[in-house]
Tab-separated table of C-alpha atoms and ligand atoms in Angstrom:
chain	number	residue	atom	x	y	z
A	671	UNK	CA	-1.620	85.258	-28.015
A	672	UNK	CA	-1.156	84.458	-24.300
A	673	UNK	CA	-3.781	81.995	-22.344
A	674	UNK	CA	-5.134	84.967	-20.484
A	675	UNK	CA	-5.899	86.816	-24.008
A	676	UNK	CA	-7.548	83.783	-25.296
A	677	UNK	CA	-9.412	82.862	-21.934
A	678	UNK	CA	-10.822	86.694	-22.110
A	679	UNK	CA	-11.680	86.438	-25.330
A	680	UNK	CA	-13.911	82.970	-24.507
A	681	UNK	CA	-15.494	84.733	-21.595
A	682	UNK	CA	-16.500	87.707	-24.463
A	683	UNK	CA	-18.417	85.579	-26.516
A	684	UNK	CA	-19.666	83.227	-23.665
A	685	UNK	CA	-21.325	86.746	-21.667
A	686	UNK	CA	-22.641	86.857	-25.319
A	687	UNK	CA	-24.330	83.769	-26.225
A	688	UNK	CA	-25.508	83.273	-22.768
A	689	UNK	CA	-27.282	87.195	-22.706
A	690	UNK	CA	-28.761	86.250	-26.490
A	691	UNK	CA	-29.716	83.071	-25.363
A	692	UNK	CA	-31.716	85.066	-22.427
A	693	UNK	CA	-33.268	86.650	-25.700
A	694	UNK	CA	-34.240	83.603	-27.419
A	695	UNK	CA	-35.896	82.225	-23.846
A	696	UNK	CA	-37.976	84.966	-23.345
A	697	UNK	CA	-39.382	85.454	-26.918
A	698	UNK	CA	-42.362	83.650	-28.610
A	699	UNK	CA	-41.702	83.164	-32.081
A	700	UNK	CA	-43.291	86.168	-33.400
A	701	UNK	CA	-42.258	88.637	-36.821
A	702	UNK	CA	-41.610	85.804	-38.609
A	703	UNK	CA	-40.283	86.553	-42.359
A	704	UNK	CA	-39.454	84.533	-45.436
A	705	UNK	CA	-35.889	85.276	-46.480
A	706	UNK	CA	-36.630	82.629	-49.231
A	707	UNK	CA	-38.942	79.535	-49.717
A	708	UNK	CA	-37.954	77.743	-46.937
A	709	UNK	CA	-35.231	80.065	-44.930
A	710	UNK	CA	-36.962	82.174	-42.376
A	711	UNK	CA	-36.110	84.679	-40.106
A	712	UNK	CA	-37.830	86.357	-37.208
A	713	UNK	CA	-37.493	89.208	-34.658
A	714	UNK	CA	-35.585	87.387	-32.467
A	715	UNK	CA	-32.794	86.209	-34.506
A	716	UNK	CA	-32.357	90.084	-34.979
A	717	UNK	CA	-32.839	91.121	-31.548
A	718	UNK	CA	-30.546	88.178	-30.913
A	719	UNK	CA	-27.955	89.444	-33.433
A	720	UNK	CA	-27.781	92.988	-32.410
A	721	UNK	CA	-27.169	92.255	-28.662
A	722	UNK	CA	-24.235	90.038	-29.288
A	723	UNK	CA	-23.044	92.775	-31.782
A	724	UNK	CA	-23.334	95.254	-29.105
A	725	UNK	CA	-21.199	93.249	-26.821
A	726	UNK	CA	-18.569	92.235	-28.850
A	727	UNK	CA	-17.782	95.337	-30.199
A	728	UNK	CA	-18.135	97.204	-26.575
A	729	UNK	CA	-16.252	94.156	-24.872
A	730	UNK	CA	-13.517	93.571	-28.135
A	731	UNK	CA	-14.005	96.389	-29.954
A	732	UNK	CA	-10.780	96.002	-32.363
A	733	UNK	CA	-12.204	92.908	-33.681
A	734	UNK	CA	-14.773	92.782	-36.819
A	735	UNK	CA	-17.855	90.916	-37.049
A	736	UNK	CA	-19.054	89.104	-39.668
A	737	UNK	CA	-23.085	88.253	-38.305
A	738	UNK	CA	-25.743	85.727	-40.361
A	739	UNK	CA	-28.511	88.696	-40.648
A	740	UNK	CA	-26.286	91.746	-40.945
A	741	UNK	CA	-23.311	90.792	-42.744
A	742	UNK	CA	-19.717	92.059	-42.374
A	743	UNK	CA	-16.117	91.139	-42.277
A	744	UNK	CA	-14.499	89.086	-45.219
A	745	UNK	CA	-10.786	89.208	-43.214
A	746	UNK	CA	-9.783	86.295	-41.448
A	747	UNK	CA	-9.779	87.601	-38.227
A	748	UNK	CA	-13.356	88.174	-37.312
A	749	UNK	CA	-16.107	86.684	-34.810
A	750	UNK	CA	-18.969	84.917	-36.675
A	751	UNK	CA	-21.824	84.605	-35.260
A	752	UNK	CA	-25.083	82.412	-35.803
A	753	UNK	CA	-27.788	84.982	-33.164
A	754	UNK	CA	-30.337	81.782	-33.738
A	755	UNK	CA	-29.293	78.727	-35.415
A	756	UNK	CA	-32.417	76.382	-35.625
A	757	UNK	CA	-35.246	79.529	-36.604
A	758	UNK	CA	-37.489	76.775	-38.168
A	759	UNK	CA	-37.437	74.993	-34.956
A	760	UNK	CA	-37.838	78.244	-33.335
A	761	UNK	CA	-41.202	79.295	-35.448
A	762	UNK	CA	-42.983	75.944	-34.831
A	763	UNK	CA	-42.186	75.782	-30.898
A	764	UNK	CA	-39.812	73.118	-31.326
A	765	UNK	CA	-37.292	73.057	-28.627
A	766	UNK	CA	-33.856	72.749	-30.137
A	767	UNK	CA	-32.402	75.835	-31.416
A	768	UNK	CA	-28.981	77.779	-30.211
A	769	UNK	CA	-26.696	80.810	-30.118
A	770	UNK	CA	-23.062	79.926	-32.167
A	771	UNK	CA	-19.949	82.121	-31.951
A	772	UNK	CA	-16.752	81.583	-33.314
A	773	UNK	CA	-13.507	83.292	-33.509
A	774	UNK	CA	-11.649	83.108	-36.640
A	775	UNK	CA	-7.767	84.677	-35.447
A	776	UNK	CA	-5.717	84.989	-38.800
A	777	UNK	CA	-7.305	81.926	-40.887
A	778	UNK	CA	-7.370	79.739	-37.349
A	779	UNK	CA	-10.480	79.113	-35.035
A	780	UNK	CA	-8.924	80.300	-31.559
A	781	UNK	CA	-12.732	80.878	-29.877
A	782	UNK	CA	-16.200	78.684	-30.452
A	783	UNK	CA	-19.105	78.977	-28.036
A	784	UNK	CA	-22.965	76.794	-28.455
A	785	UNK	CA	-25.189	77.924	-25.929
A	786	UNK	CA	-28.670	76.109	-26.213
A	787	UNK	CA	-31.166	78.018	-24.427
A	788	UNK	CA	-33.637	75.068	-24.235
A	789	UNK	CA	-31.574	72.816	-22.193
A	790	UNK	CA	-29.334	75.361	-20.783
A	791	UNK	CA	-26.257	73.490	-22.126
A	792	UNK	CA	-23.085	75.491	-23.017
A	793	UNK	CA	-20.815	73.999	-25.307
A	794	UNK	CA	-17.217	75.846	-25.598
A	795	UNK	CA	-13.793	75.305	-27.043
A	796	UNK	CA	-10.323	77.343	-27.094
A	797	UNK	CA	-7.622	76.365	-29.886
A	798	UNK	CA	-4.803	73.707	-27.509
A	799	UNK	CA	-6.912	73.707	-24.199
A	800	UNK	CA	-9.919	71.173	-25.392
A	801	UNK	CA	-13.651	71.656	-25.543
A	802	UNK	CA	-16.458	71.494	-22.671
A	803	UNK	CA	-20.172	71.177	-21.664
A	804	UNK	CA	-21.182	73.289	-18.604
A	805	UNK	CA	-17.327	73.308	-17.679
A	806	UNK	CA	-17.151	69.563	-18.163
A	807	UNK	CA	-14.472	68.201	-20.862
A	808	UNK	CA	-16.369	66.393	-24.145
A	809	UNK	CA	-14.829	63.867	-26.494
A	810	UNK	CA	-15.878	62.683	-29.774
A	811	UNK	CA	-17.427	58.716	-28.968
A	812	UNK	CA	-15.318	55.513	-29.631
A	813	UNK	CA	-18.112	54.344	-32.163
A	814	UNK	CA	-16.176	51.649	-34.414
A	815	UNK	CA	-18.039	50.075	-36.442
A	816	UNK	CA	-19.734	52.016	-39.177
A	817	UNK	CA	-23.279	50.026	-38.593
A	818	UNK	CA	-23.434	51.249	-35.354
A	819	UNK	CA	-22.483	54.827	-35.687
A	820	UNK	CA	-25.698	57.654	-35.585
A	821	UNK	CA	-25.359	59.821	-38.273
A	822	UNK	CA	-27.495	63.479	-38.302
A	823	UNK	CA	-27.504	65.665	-41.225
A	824	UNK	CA	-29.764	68.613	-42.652
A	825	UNK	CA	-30.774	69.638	-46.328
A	826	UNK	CA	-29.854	73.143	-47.657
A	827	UNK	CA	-32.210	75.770	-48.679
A	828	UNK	CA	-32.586	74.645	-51.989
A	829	UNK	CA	-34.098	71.334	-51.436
A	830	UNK	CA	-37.477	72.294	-52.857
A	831	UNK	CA	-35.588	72.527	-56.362
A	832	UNK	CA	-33.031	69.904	-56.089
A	833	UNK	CA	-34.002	67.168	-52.945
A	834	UNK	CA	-32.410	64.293	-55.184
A	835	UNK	CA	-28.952	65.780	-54.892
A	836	UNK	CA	-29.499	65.093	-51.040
A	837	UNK	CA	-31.442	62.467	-50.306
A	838	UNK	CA	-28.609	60.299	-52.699
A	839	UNK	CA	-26.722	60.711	-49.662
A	840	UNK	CA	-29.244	59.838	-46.990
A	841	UNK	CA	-30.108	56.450	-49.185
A	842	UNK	CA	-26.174	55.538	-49.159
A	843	UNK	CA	-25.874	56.408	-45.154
A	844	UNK	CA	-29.117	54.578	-44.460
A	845	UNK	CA	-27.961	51.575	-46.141
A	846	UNK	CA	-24.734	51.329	-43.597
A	847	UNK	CA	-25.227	53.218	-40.568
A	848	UNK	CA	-27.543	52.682	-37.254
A	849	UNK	CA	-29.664	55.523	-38.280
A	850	UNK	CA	-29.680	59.341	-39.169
A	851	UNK	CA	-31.104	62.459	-37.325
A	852	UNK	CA	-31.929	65.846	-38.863
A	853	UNK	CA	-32.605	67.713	-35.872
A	854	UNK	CA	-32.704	71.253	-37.668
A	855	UNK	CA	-29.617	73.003	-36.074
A	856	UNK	CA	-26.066	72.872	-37.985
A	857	UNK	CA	-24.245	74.251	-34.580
A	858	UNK	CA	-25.878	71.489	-32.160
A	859	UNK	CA	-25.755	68.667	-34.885
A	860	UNK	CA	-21.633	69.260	-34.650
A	861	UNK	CA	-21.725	69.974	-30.765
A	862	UNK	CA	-22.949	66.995	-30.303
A	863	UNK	CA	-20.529	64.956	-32.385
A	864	UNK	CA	-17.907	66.991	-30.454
A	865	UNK	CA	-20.028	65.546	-26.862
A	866	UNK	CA	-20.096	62.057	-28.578
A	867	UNK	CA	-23.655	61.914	-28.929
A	868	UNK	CA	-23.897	61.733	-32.479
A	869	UNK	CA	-20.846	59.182	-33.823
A	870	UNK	CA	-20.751	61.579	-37.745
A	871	UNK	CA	-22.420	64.754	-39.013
A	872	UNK	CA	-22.319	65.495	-43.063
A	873	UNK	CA	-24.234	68.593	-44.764
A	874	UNK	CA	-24.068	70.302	-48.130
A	875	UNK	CA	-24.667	73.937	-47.964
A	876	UNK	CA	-23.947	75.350	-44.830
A	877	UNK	CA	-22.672	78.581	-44.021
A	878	UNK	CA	-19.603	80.484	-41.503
A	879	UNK	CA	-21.616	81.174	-38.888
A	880	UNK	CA	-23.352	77.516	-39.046
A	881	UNK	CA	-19.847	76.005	-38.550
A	882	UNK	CA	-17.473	78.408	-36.741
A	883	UNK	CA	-17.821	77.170	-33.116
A	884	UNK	CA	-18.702	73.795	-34.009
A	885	UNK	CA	-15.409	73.034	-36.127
A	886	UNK	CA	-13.592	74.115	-33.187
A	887	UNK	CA	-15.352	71.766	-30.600
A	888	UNK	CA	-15.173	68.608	-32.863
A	889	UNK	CA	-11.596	69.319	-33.533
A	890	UNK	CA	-10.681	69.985	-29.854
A	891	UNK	CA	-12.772	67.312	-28.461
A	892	UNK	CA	-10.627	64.747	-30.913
A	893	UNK	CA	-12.944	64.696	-33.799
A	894	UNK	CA	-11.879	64.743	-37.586
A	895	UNK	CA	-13.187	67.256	-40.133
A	896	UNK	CA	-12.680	67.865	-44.320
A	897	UNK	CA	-14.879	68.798	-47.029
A	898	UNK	CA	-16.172	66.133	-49.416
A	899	UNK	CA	-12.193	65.540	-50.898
A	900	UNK	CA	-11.172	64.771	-47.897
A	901	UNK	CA	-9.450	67.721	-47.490
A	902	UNK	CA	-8.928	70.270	-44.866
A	903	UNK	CA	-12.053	71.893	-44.377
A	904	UNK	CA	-11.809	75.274	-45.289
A	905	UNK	CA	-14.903	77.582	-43.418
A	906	UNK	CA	-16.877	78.258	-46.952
A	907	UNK	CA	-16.491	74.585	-48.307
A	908	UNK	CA	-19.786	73.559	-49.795
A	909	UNK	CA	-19.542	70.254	-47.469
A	910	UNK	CA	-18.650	69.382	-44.523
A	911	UNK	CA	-17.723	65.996	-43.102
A	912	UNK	CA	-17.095	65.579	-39.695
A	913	UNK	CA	-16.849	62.583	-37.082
A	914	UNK	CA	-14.761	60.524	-35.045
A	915	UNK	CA	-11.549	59.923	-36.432
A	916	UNK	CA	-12.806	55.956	-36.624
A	917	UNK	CA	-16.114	56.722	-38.158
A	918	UNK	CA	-15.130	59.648	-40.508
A	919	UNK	CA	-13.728	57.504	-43.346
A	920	UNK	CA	-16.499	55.443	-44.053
A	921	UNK	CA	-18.418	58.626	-44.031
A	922	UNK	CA	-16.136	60.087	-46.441
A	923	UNK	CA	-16.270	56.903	-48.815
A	924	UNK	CA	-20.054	56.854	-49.372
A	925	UNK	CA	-20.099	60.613	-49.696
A	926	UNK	CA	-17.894	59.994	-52.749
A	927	UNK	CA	-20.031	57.633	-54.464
B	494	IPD	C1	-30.006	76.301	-40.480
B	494	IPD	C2	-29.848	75.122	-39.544
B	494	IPD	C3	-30.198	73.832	-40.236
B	494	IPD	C4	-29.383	73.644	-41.504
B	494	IPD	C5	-29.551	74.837	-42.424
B	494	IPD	C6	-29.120	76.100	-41.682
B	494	IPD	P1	-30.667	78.692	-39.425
B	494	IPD	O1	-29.617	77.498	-39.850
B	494	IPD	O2	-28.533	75.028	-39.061
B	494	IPD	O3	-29.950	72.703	-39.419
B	494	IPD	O4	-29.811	72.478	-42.147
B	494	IPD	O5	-28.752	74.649	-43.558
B	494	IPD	O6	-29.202	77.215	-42.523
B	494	IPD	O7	-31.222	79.236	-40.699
B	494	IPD	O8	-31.686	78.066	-38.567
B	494	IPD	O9	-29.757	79.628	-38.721
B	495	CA	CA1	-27.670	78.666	-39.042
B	496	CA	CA1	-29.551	81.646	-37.909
């Protein structure tokens, strides 16, 4: 794929996260349904959803779509896209939600856009050309030591039935690092470890379209990701570990005790 394929492509999904974040701005939290105990979704994340489906298939149409609240694609060559990562924070009025799409190209993240509505903050990477916010380059931080590194993570949807499986984790962490944040969005938690505002990032349970873009951005902004092996991450691992490349070992360790 030539640069000017790949920089079209990242203006595709940027139009798109940028129009769904529109979405998301002018909305009230309103519709709201339980897709489970905890996991909600509301008429916005599908208003959100259908407008960035519209897009991409008008603006790429040769590409599939695989889409949190609709489904799709199981190739490897597919967008993904989160329309509203963050819908608790959404429901209660809580300002930190945002629009994720990524661009799986044959097994390889090529595309990954964050657009946070609520601070009007646009996070994007392409595969070899590095990652930005608002068209300014982002690196991982230079966080060292392991007792000063900020650590955010978030608990899966099962945590009503099984919270000790997690909070083992956040009792290890809390023991060695300077603290933890669960903010309540997957796609901003790695952003920001790709912006080096957050020094690690660790959750159990996510899905594609939590981590598409934000693998991309941590990897391109010189960031290290695996699952809980310390292998490559592949995009339906049940963990993902991801950090500075100074930081992510010690993160690794404890989440293998
Ligand atoms: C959720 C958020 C949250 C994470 C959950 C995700 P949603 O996504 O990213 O931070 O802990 O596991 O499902 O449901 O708001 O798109
Ligand atoms: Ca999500
Ligand atoms: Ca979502």
């Amino acid at each position: 794929m030539t640069l000017d394929q790949k920089q079209e492509l990242l203006s595709i999904a940027t139009e798109a996260a940028q129009v769904a974040g529109n979405i998301i701005k002018q909305a009230k939290a309103k519709g709201i349904k339980h897709k489970g105990n905890v996991d909600l979704v509301t008429e916005t994340d599908l208003a959100s959803e259908a407008e960035i489906c519209r897009l991409l298939s008008t603006n790429a149409p040769d590409i599939p779509i695989l889409a949190e609240e609709s489904g799709g694609s199981q190739e490897n060559t597919r967008w993904i896209i989160d329309p509203l990562d963050g819908t608790t924070n959404f429901a209660h009025g809580l300002p930190h939600y945002a629009v994720s799409i990524g661009l799986e190209w044959e097994g390889d993240l090529l595309v990954g856009v964050i657009y946070n509505p609520c601070t009007d903050e646009l996070f994007s990477a392409v595969k070899d050309m590095g990652a930005t916010c608002n068209d300014i380059p982002i690196r991982v931080s230079s966080t060292k030591n392991f007792s000063q590194a900020l650590l955010a993570t978030g608990f899966p949807y099962d945590r009503q039935e099984n919270p000790e499986r997690y909070t083992k984790w956040v009792t290890i962490m809390l023991k060695n690092c300077q603290g933890i944040r669960r903010a309540g969005s997957a796609a901003l938690d790695l952003a920001y470890v790709a912006a080096g505002r957050l020094d690690g990032f660790w959750e159990f349970g996510l899905k594609p379209w939590d981590m598409a873009a934000g693998k991309l951005l941590i990897t391109e902004a010189g960031g290290v990701i695996s699952n809980q092996m310390g292998t490559k991450h592949h995009i339906n691992d049940v963990c993902i570990v991801a950090g500075n490349p100074l930081v992510h070992p010690t993160l690794l360790y404890n989440l293998q005790q």
